[in-house]
Amino acid sequence: MTFKEIVDILEAEIVLDSDDSDTEIQSVCSTDLMSDLLHFSSMPRSLLITGLANTQAVRTAEIADIKAIVFVLDKKPDKETVEMARQKDIAFIVTRLSRFTACGRLYAAGLRSCTGENR
Amino acid sequence: MSSGRAIEGSFHLTGGDFTNAGAASSELKSILTNLGISLAIVRRAAIATFEAEMNVIIHAVAGVMYYQVTADSIKVILNDMGPGIPDIGLAMQEGYSTAPDWIREMGWGAGMGLPNMKKNSDEFKVDSVVGEGTTVEIVIRIKEESP
Amino acid sequence: MNVRDIVERLSLEVKTAKGDLQREVRGCYISDLLSDVMANAREGELWITLQTHPNIIAVAVLKNLAGIIITNKRTPEEETLKKAGDEGVTIAVSQSPTFEVGGKLYTILQC
């Protein structure tokens, strides 16, 4: 699924667009606990859906090679968070949907979870 | 990378500084990437050091992250002035955490830190003295894929 | 749709004996931040989380939630199960990641 399709499905507002709006997203992780994000071993071209609207989410996304982040419940990131994502080339969107509805719509549209555990 | 030569350096970490938390691991990640080390190995090193760095930020007053990269391995040592870990066996259990609620609300303290470090390391050591501090040593071997 | 139906459809393992499995589920809230659940979850919703800490029971009671699903192979702490028993809160666990459990539950609740 492309980044642009995800923006449409989540009726999201783009904070930082992907360099390439045809960027293909292949897997999703939804968590507010950052170590959980670091727990998956297989996360190809991955999207993070989180309610944790701070720089920690961006930093962890960078370490885990996440391509794009969704903040739910209309949580607007502060300047620092946006700036960090910009520097790390991570696309960034905000949806007014809850985590449940955001996950549900993307799952129903065919996206699947990151899998596996590290080693 | 030319064989035999080691690339090394260190970062100072300040406990409680959540604004810069993870910056050292992030920089180490780009150093490793620029050395041409494979993405899978860089990712493991980044995850292990990031978890270790966050532990220093969350629990300690201050610490140092020292790294040494050779043709064969990445070694990272984190030395902190912190409360120490009374029972390392317990701390290695998934889900065990002594982090307070406000740390949990920042997305940390899920009790996955030490287990995540161990999973991503080829060699992993923790030494701790209660009331003095903790030293974590992470070694990741690079050799795996031959060109 | 009640808690028992969902336990069966999602192949969950119920960890508590005293919860009300007949209870009607009115929706779902996914969060790993307790303050967020306190602020935003609604009565009768199932709560999907990674948290295993005993405080989750107090939150479920205060918000009158239908039950708690703990995901991604995590096991609740003993103290958590004890409190759940005392308060009659259902805890079920899943081997799957949150995105998958939430995604499947969304499709189930819609039909």
GROMACS .gro file of C-alpha atoms in nm:
model
  377
    1MET     CA    1   0.000   0.000   0.000
    2THR     CA    2   0.138   0.343  -0.081
    3PHE     CA    3   0.190   0.619   0.174
    4LYS     CA    4  -0.067   0.827  -0.011
    5GLU     CA    5  -0.332   0.555   0.017
    6ILE     CA    6  -0.269   0.535   0.392
    7VAL     CA    7  -0.316   0.912   0.424
    8ASP     CA    8  -0.652   0.877   0.247
    9ILE     CA    9  -0.774   0.579   0.449
   10LEU     CA   10  -0.689   0.751   0.780
   11GLU     CA   11  -0.822   1.089   0.658
   12ALA     CA   12  -0.494   1.216   0.791
   13GLU     CA   13  -0.325   1.551   0.784
   14ILE     CA   14   0.027   1.544   0.642
   15VAL     CA   15   0.284   1.706   0.871
   16LEU     CA   16   0.588   1.587   0.678
   17ASP     CA   17   0.531   1.436   0.338
   18SER     CA   18   0.725   1.137   0.220
   19ASP     CA   19   0.997   1.221  -0.036
   20ASP     CA   20   0.810   0.990  -0.261
   21SER     CA   21   0.435   0.969  -0.204
   22ASP     CA   22   0.436   0.636  -0.386
   23THR     CA   23   0.654   0.496  -0.106
   24GLU     CA   24   0.534   0.144  -0.047
   25ILE     CA   25   0.442   0.054   0.312
   26GLN     CA   26   0.452  -0.321   0.374
   27SER     CA   27   0.407  -0.368   0.748
   28VAL     CA   28   0.269  -0.192   1.055
   29CYS     CA   29   0.353  -0.177   1.424
   30SER     CA   30   0.116  -0.006   1.664
   31THR     CA   31   0.249   0.065   2.011
   32ASP     CA   32   0.304   0.334   2.272
   33LEU     CA   33   0.592   0.145   2.434
   34MET     CA   34   0.911   0.200   2.246
   35SER     CA   35   1.088  -0.121   2.345
   36ASP     CA   36   0.804  -0.310   2.181
   37LEU     CA   37   0.893  -0.145   1.853
   38LEU     CA   38   1.252  -0.263   1.896
   39HIS     CA   39   1.132  -0.615   1.962
   40PHE     CA   40   1.032  -0.705   1.607
   41SER     CA   41   1.296  -0.853   1.379
   42SER     CA   42   1.108  -0.827   1.053
   43MET     CA   43   0.967  -0.486   0.978
   44PRO     CA   44   1.005  -0.421   0.606
   45ARG     CA   45   0.905  -0.069   0.493
   46SER     CA   46   0.722  -0.015   0.812
   47LEU     CA   47   0.464   0.227   0.955
   48LEU     CA   48   0.431   0.315   1.326
   49ILE     CA   49   0.086   0.402   1.466
   50THR     CA   50   0.119   0.553   1.812
   51GLY     CA   51  -0.044   0.773   2.072
   52LEU     CA   52   0.296   0.867   2.210
   53ALA     CA   53   0.332   1.214   2.064
   54ASN     CA   54   0.689   1.303   2.157
   55THR     CA   55   1.047   1.297   2.029
   56GLN     CA   56   1.094   0.949   2.177
   57ALA     CA   57   0.866   0.806   1.911
   58VAL     CA   58   1.073   0.964   1.633
   59ARG     CA   59   1.407   0.861   1.781
   60THR     CA   60   1.292   0.504   1.824
   61ALA     CA   61   1.147   0.501   1.473
   62GLU     CA   62   1.484   0.609   1.340
   63ILE     CA   63   1.669   0.334   1.528
   64ALA     CA   64   1.417   0.074   1.405
   65ASP     CA   65   1.426   0.196   1.041
   66ILE     CA   66   1.060   0.300   1.035
   67LYS     CA   67   0.957   0.492   0.721
   68ALA     CA   68   0.651   0.677   0.846
   69ILE     CA   69   0.473   0.767   1.171
   70VAL     CA   70   0.104   0.824   1.245
   71PHE     CA   71  -0.003   1.012   1.558
   72VAL     CA   72  -0.362   0.929   1.655
   73LEU     CA   73  -0.642   1.125   1.828
   74ASP     CA   74  -0.535   1.445   1.658
   75LYS     CA   75  -0.221   1.472   1.874
   76LYS     CA   76  -0.016   1.745   1.714
   77PRO     CA   77   0.361   1.699   1.738
   78ASP     CA   78   0.565   1.989   1.876
   79LYS     CA   79   0.828   2.168   1.667
   80GLU     CA   80   1.111   1.963   1.810
   81THR     CA   81   0.945   1.637   1.716
   82VAL     CA   82   0.872   1.754   1.361
   83GLU     CA   83   1.226   1.884   1.318
   84MET     CA   84   1.376   1.554   1.431
   85ALA     CA   85   1.159   1.358   1.188
   86ARG     CA   86   1.256   1.598   0.906
   87GLN     CA   87   1.625   1.541   0.974
   88LYS     CA   88   1.577   1.167   0.977
   89ASP     CA   89   1.365   1.157   0.656
   90ILE     CA   90   1.069   1.003   0.833
   91ALA     CA   91   0.725   1.087   0.693
   92PHE     CA   92   0.473   1.206   0.947
   93ILE     CA   93   0.093   1.225   0.956
   94VAL     CA   94  -0.175   1.301   1.216
   95THR     CA   95  -0.520   1.144   1.219
   96ARG     CA   96  -0.817   1.229   1.439
   97LEU     CA   97  -0.904   0.855   1.453
   98SER     CA   98  -0.832   0.641   1.760
   99ARG     CA   99  -0.558   0.378   1.752
  100PHE     CA  100  -0.828   0.110   1.728
  101THR     CA  101  -1.000   0.261   1.427
  102ALA     CA  102  -0.671   0.349   1.256
  103CYS     CA  103  -0.541  -0.007   1.302
  104GLY     CA  104  -0.876  -0.154   1.203
  105ARG     CA  105  -0.908   0.039   0.878
  106LEU     CA  106  -0.553  -0.042   0.768
  107TYR     CA  107  -0.589  -0.408   0.865
  108ALA     CA  108  -0.917  -0.429   0.675
  109ALA     CA  109  -0.743  -0.270   0.377
  110GLY     CA  110  -0.489  -0.553   0.378
  111LEU     CA  111  -0.187  -0.432   0.573
  112ARG     CA  112  -0.027  -0.677   0.816
  113SER     CA  113   0.183  -0.655   1.129
  114CYS     CA  114   0.559  -0.654   1.159
  115THR     CA  115   0.658  -1.003   1.264
  116GLY     CA  116   0.922  -1.208   1.434
  117GLU     CA  117   1.140  -1.143   1.727
  118ASN     CA  118   1.497  -1.037   1.732
  119ARG     CA  119   1.695  -1.359   1.712
  120MET     CA  120   3.741  -0.075   0.645
  121SER     CA  121   4.117  -0.134   0.659
  122SER     CA  122   4.192  -0.435   0.873
  123GLY     CA  123   4.371  -0.403   1.203
  124ARG     CA  124   4.271  -0.041   1.262
  125ALA     CA  125   4.009   0.039   1.519
  126ILE     CA  126   3.769   0.330   1.504
  127GLU     CA  127   3.673   0.449   1.847
  128GLY     CA  128   3.507   0.730   2.034
  129SER     CA  129   3.277   0.813   2.318
  130PHE     CA  130   2.965   1.010   2.411
  131HIS     CA  131   2.866   1.164   2.741
  132LEU     CA  132   2.514   1.088   2.860
  133THR     CA  133   2.316   1.300   3.104
  134GLY     CA  134   2.055   1.131   3.322
  135GLY     CA  135   1.704   1.272   3.281
  136ASP     CA  136   1.787   1.452   2.957
  137PHE     CA  137   1.500   1.319   2.748
  138THR     CA  138   1.546   1.587   2.483
  139ASN     CA  139   1.875   1.437   2.372
  140ALA     CA  140   1.798   1.082   2.474
  141GLY     CA  141   1.902   0.848   2.196
  142ALA     CA  142   2.124   1.102   2.021
  143ALA     CA  143   2.441   0.903   2.094
  144SER     CA  144   2.297   0.580   1.953
  145SER     CA  145   2.165   0.771   1.655
  146GLU     CA  146   2.511   0.911   1.583
  147LEU     CA  147   2.675   0.573   1.632
  148LYS     CA  148   2.420   0.428   1.391
  149SER     CA  149   2.523   0.674   1.120
  150ILE     CA  150   2.894   0.613   1.189
  151LEU     CA  151   2.839   0.238   1.143
  152THR     CA  152   2.628   0.292   0.830
  153ASN     CA  153   2.899   0.514   0.681
  154LEU     CA  154   3.158   0.243   0.748
  155GLY     CA  155   2.961   0.024   0.508
  156ILE     CA  156   2.856  -0.232   0.767
  157SER     CA  157   2.549  -0.432   0.658
  158LEU     CA  158   2.210  -0.289   0.750
  159ALA     CA  159   2.104  -0.590   0.954
  160ILE     CA  160   2.411  -0.564   1.176
  161VAL     CA  161   2.384  -0.187   1.207
  162ARG     CA  162   2.023  -0.232   1.313
  163ARG     CA  163   2.112  -0.481   1.586
  164ALA     CA  164   2.387  -0.255   1.716
  165ALA     CA  165   2.158   0.048   1.708
  166ILE     CA  166   1.880  -0.129   1.901
  167ALA     CA  167   2.113  -0.270   2.168
  168THR     CA  168   2.295   0.060   2.228
  169PHE     CA  169   1.973   0.262   2.219
  170GLU     CA  170   1.814   0.048   2.491
  171ALA     CA  171   2.134   0.076   2.697
  172GLU     CA  172   2.149   0.452   2.646
  173MET     CA  173   1.784   0.489   2.752
  174ASN     CA  174   1.857   0.295   3.071
  175VAL     CA  175   2.125   0.549   3.159
  176ILE     CA  176   1.890   0.842   3.082
  177ILE     CA  177   1.607   0.687   3.286
  178HIS     CA  178   1.795   0.551   3.587
  179ALA     CA  179   2.136   0.717   3.624
  180VAL     CA  180   2.278   1.061   3.698
  181ALA     CA  181   2.530   1.043   3.416
  182GLY     CA  182   2.720   0.797   3.203
  183VAL     CA  183   2.964   0.742   2.919
  184MET     CA  184   2.909   0.538   2.605
  185TYR     CA  185   3.235   0.419   2.454
  186TYR     CA  186   3.255   0.239   2.120
  187GLN     CA  187   3.524   0.056   1.930
  188VAL     CA  188   3.476  -0.077   1.579
  189THR     CA  189   3.725  -0.314   1.417
  190ALA     CA  190   3.702  -0.523   1.100
  191ASP     CA  191   3.557  -0.806   1.309
  192SER     CA  192   3.330  -0.652   1.566
  193ILE     CA  193   3.146  -0.360   1.719
  194LYS     CA  194   3.203  -0.322   2.090
  195VAL     CA  195   3.005  -0.073   2.299
  196ILE     CA  196   3.060  -0.017   2.670
  197LEU     CA  197   2.822   0.196   2.879
  198ASN     CA  198   2.938   0.298   3.220
  199ASP     CA  199   2.701   0.490   3.445
  200MET     CA  200   2.680   0.657   3.782
  201GLY     CA  201   2.343   0.526   3.884
  202PRO     CA  202   2.156   0.332   4.150
  203GLY     CA  203   2.290  -0.004   4.032
  204ILE     CA  204   2.085  -0.320   3.976
  205PRO     CA  205   2.026  -0.528   4.293
  206ASP     CA  206   1.919  -0.845   4.109
  207ILE     CA  207   2.048  -0.873   3.752
  208GLY     CA  208   1.868  -1.205   3.694
  209LEU     CA  209   1.534  -1.041   3.772
  210ALA     CA  210   1.617  -0.738   3.556
  211MET     CA  211   1.685  -0.972   3.263
  212GLN     CA  212   1.328  -1.105   3.277
  213GLU     CA  213   1.098  -0.967   3.010
  214GLY     CA  214   0.842  -0.732   3.161
  215TYR     CA  215   1.033  -0.663   3.484
  216SER     CA  216   1.092  -0.292   3.542
  217THR     CA  217   1.160  -0.058   3.831
  218ALA     CA  218   1.077   0.252   3.626
  219PRO     CA  219   0.818   0.486   3.785
  220ASP     CA  220   0.479   0.557   3.627
  221TRP     CA  221   0.585   0.884   3.463
  222ILE     CA  222   0.855   0.697   3.271
  223ARG     CA  223   0.592   0.448   3.152
  224GLU     CA  224   0.383   0.739   3.032
  225MET     CA  225   0.678   0.850   2.818
  226GLY     CA  226   0.680   0.515   2.642
  227TRP     CA  227   0.957   0.348   2.843
  228GLY     CA  228   0.984   0.119   3.142
  229ALA     CA  229   0.818  -0.179   2.974
  230GLY     CA  230   1.082  -0.411   3.113
  231MET     CA  231   1.219  -0.500   2.771
  232GLY     CA  232   1.547  -0.307   2.784
  233LEU     CA  233   1.798  -0.565   2.902
  234PRO     CA  234   1.628  -0.853   2.714
  235ASN     CA  235   1.634  -0.648   2.392
  236MET     CA  236   2.006  -0.570   2.444
  237LYS     CA  237   2.089  -0.934   2.499
  238LYS     CA  238   1.887  -1.053   2.197
  239ASN     CA  239   2.072  -0.818   1.967
  240SER     CA  240   2.424  -0.888   2.099
  241ASP     CA  241   2.664  -1.172   2.029
  242GLU     CA  242   2.826  -1.114   2.364
  243PHE     CA  243   2.654  -0.931   2.647
  244LYS     CA  244   2.772  -0.855   3.001
  245VAL     CA  245   2.623  -0.654   3.288
  246ASP     CA  246   2.816  -0.564   3.600
  247SER     CA  247   2.654  -0.359   3.871
  248VAL     CA  248   2.727  -0.232   4.218
  249VAL     CA  249   2.425  -0.103   4.410
  250GLY     CA  250   2.473   0.262   4.501
  251GLU     CA  251   2.762   0.309   4.255
  252GLY     CA  252   2.661   0.224   3.904
  253THR     CA  253   2.630  -0.021   3.619
  254THR     CA  254   2.853  -0.125   3.329
  255VAL     CA  255   2.703  -0.286   3.022
  256GLU     CA  256   2.921  -0.438   2.751
  257ILE     CA  257   2.777  -0.520   2.410
  258VAL     CA  258   2.970  -0.700   2.136
  259ILE     CA  259   2.833  -0.760   1.789
  260ARG     CA  260   3.038  -0.955   1.538
  261ILE     CA  261   3.055  -0.820   1.186
  262LYS     CA  262   3.197  -1.110   0.989
  263GLU     CA  263   2.872  -1.294   0.892
  264GLU     CA  264   2.831  -1.219   0.520
  265SER     CA  265   3.139  -1.250   0.303
  266PRO     CA  266   3.130  -1.045  -0.017
  267MET     CA  267  -2.122  -0.954   2.073
  268ASN     CA  268  -2.001  -1.048   2.420
  269VAL     CA  269  -1.655  -1.107   2.568
  270ARG     CA  270  -1.678  -1.483   2.523
  271ASP     CA  271  -1.754  -1.452   2.148
  272ILE     CA  272  -1.448  -1.236   2.105
  273VAL     CA  273  -1.227  -1.468   2.310
  274GLU     CA  274  -1.328  -1.749   2.075
  275ARG     CA  275  -1.301  -1.556   1.749
  276LEU     CA  276  -0.955  -1.420   1.838
  277SER     CA  277  -0.831  -1.744   2.000
  278LEU     CA  278  -0.747  -1.565   2.324
  279GLU     CA  279  -0.650  -1.736   2.646
  280VAL     CA  280  -0.852  -1.617   2.947
  281LYS     CA  281  -0.628  -1.580   3.254
  282THR     CA  282  -0.891  -1.492   3.513
  283ALA     CA  283  -1.180  -1.691   3.656
  284LYS     CA  284  -1.414  -1.426   3.790
  285GLY     CA  285  -1.467  -1.186   3.503
  286ASP     CA  286  -1.803  -1.162   3.330
  287LEU     CA  287  -1.763  -1.330   2.991
  288GLN     CA  288  -2.129  -1.264   2.904
  289ARG     CA  289  -2.072  -0.894   2.917
  290GLU     CA  290  -2.163  -0.705   2.602
  291VAL     CA  291  -1.866  -0.538   2.427
  292ARG     CA  292  -1.944  -0.187   2.307
  293GLY     CA  293  -1.620  -0.119   2.129
  294CYS     CA  294  -1.248  -0.122   2.178
  295TYR     CA  295  -0.974   0.109   2.293
  296ILE     CA  296  -0.606   0.044   2.218
  297SER     CA  297  -0.346   0.213   2.436
  298ASP     CA  298  -0.035   0.141   2.640
  299LEU     CA  299  -0.048   0.470   2.829
  300LEU     CA  300  -0.263   0.455   3.141
  301SER     CA  301  -0.337   0.829   3.148
  302ASP     CA  302  -0.459   0.806   2.788
  303VAL     CA  303  -0.700   0.524   2.878
  304MET     CA  304  -0.822   0.721   3.178
  305ALA     CA  305  -0.890   1.020   2.954
  306ASN     CA  306  -1.031   0.854   2.644
  307ALA     CA  307  -1.162   0.499   2.691
  308ARG     CA  308  -1.538   0.453   2.725
  309GLU     CA  309  -1.751   0.229   2.943
  310GLY     CA  310  -1.806  -0.120   2.804
  311GLU     CA  311  -1.504  -0.113   2.572
  312LEU     CA  312  -1.243  -0.388   2.557
  313TRP     CA  313  -0.896  -0.254   2.623
  314ILE     CA  314  -0.603  -0.386   2.418
  315THR     CA  315  -0.262  -0.318   2.574
  316LEU     CA  316   0.093  -0.438   2.629
  317GLN     CA  317   0.092  -0.327   2.991
  318THR     CA  318   0.101  -0.605   3.248
  319HIS     CA  319   0.142  -0.386   3.556
  320PRO     CA  320  -0.116  -0.417   3.842
  321ASN     CA  321  -0.230  -0.056   3.784
  322ILE     CA  322  -0.417  -0.165   3.469
  323ILE     CA  323  -0.683  -0.324   3.690
  324ALA     CA  324  -0.759   0.001   3.872
  325VAL     CA  325  -0.795   0.174   3.535
  326ALA     CA  326  -1.029  -0.096   3.400
  327VAL     CA  327  -1.246  -0.071   3.713
  328LEU     CA  328  -1.260   0.308   3.716
  329LYS     CA  329  -1.356   0.323   3.348
  330ASN     CA  330  -1.589   0.021   3.380
  331LEU     CA  331  -1.426  -0.153   3.081
  332ALA     CA  332  -1.550  -0.489   2.950
  333GLY     CA  333  -1.209  -0.651   2.992
  334ILE     CA  334  -0.840  -0.635   2.906
  335ILE     CA  335  -0.655  -0.809   2.623
  336ILE     CA  336  -0.278  -0.826   2.672
  337THR     CA  337  -0.097  -0.876   2.341
  338ASN     CA  338   0.232  -0.992   2.193
  339LYS     CA  339   0.301  -1.293   2.417
  340ARG     CA  340   0.317  -1.090   2.735
  341THR     CA  341   0.204  -1.245   3.062
  342PRO     CA  342   0.036  -1.041   3.334
  343GLU     CA  343   0.223  -1.015   3.663
  344GLU     CA  344   0.093  -1.231   3.949
  345GLU     CA  345  -0.016  -0.924   4.142
  346THR     CA  346  -0.212  -0.810   3.836
  347LEU     CA  347  -0.401  -1.140   3.816
  348LYS     CA  348  -0.471  -1.132   4.188
  349LYS     CA  349  -0.618  -0.781   4.165
  350ALA     CA  350  -0.816  -0.881   3.857
  351GLY     CA  351  -0.966  -1.168   4.057
  352ASP     CA  352  -1.054  -0.939   4.347
  353GLU     CA  353  -1.222  -0.686   4.118
  354GLY     CA  354  -1.382  -0.931   3.873
  355VAL     CA  355  -1.198  -0.792   3.570
  356THR     CA  356  -1.145  -1.030   3.277
  357ILE     CA  357  -0.790  -1.056   3.145
  358ALA     CA  358  -0.720  -1.247   2.825
  359VAL     CA  359  -0.387  -1.282   2.648
  360SER     CA  360  -0.293  -1.309   2.282
  361GLN     CA  361   0.024  -1.436   2.114
  362SER     CA  362  -0.022  -1.185   1.832
  363PRO     CA  363   0.096  -0.824   1.802
  364THR     CA  364  -0.140  -0.538   1.886
  365PHE     CA  365  -0.195  -0.434   1.523
  366GLU     CA  366  -0.320  -0.780   1.432
  367VAL     CA  367  -0.543  -0.827   1.738
  368GLY     CA  368  -0.690  -0.479   1.698
  369GLY     CA  369  -0.732  -0.521   1.324
  370LYS     CA  370  -0.917  -0.851   1.357
  371LEU     CA  371  -1.138  -0.721   1.637
  372TYR     CA  372  -1.229  -0.422   1.420
  373THR     CA  373  -1.348  -0.648   1.139
  374ILE     CA  374  -1.541  -0.867   1.387
  375LEU     CA  375  -1.717  -0.577   1.560
  376GLN     CA  376  -1.818  -0.425   1.228
  377CYS     CA  377  -2.004  -0.733   1.102
   0.00000   0.00000   0.00000
